[in-house]
Amino acid sequence: MRIVCLLSGSGTNLGALIEAQQRRQLGNAKLVGVFSNVLDAHGLQRARDANIATEALSHRAFSTREDFDRAVIQRVSPWQPDLIVLAGFMRIMSPVFVAHYHGRLINIHPSLLPKYRGLDTHRRALEAGDTEAGATVHWVTEELDGGDIIDQIRVPIEPNDTVDRLRERVLQAEHVLYPRVIRALSLSEKAS
Ligand code: GAR
């Protein structure tokens, strides 16, 4: 199963996928390309260090979301992805992109969906007085963070947590969750 990862920033989730692949813990999945809309995203360097092909294209050069998404499809399609993995890709995809990759597009989101779609999930969980937080991997549909849930991981919220401490705890859990999901999908009928 050919995996293409889209990211905008640090790419620690990509790093976890690379490590899992190196330890042969990613089932039949193989990372074949990494795309970023941020030209100097650290995640691109992680990919290059692991000898994974990269492409980068800034959305700022495009006047509409659809035009940018069509350009992303052009960059990504030569890699012939079976599964597109959004890992900190901080763009809302247009219906053009979502329809093109329907059933082949997944995202990781730092909350226990359906709670806290969108941004600022950790602050919102703390302000609500929640006792647990976590992360969700879900299929991407046109509805923001609204597609079917594939898997989740939970972490406790400690009494004196800060946003930064909670973010870090959730991120560490994401690094367990995403490889687990991709391995499972690669071994299942649906995405292989
Ligand atoms: C992760 O926490 C991911 O869940 C979140 O961005 C972070 C990326 O970290 N994604 C979203 O908020 C998507 N709306 P990383 O670049 O270190 O993998």
CSV table of C-alpha atoms in Angstrom, one decimal, residues 7 9 12 17 53 55 85 113 160 179 181:
chain,number,residue,atom,x,y,z
A,7,LEU,CA,2.1,18.0,6.3
A,9,GLY,CA,5.1,21.7,10.1
A,12,THR,CA,6.7,14.3,14.3
A,17,LEU,CA,5.7,6.5,10.6
A,53,ALA,CA,10.7,11.8,-2.2
A,55,GLU,CA,7.4,18.0,-3.1
A,85,VAL,CA,-2.2,10.5,5.2
A,113,LEU,CA,-13.8,13.4,18.0
A,160,ASN,CA,-2.5,21.0,36.9
A,179,PRO,CA,1.4,3.7,12.8
A,181,VAL,CA,-3.9,2.6,12.1
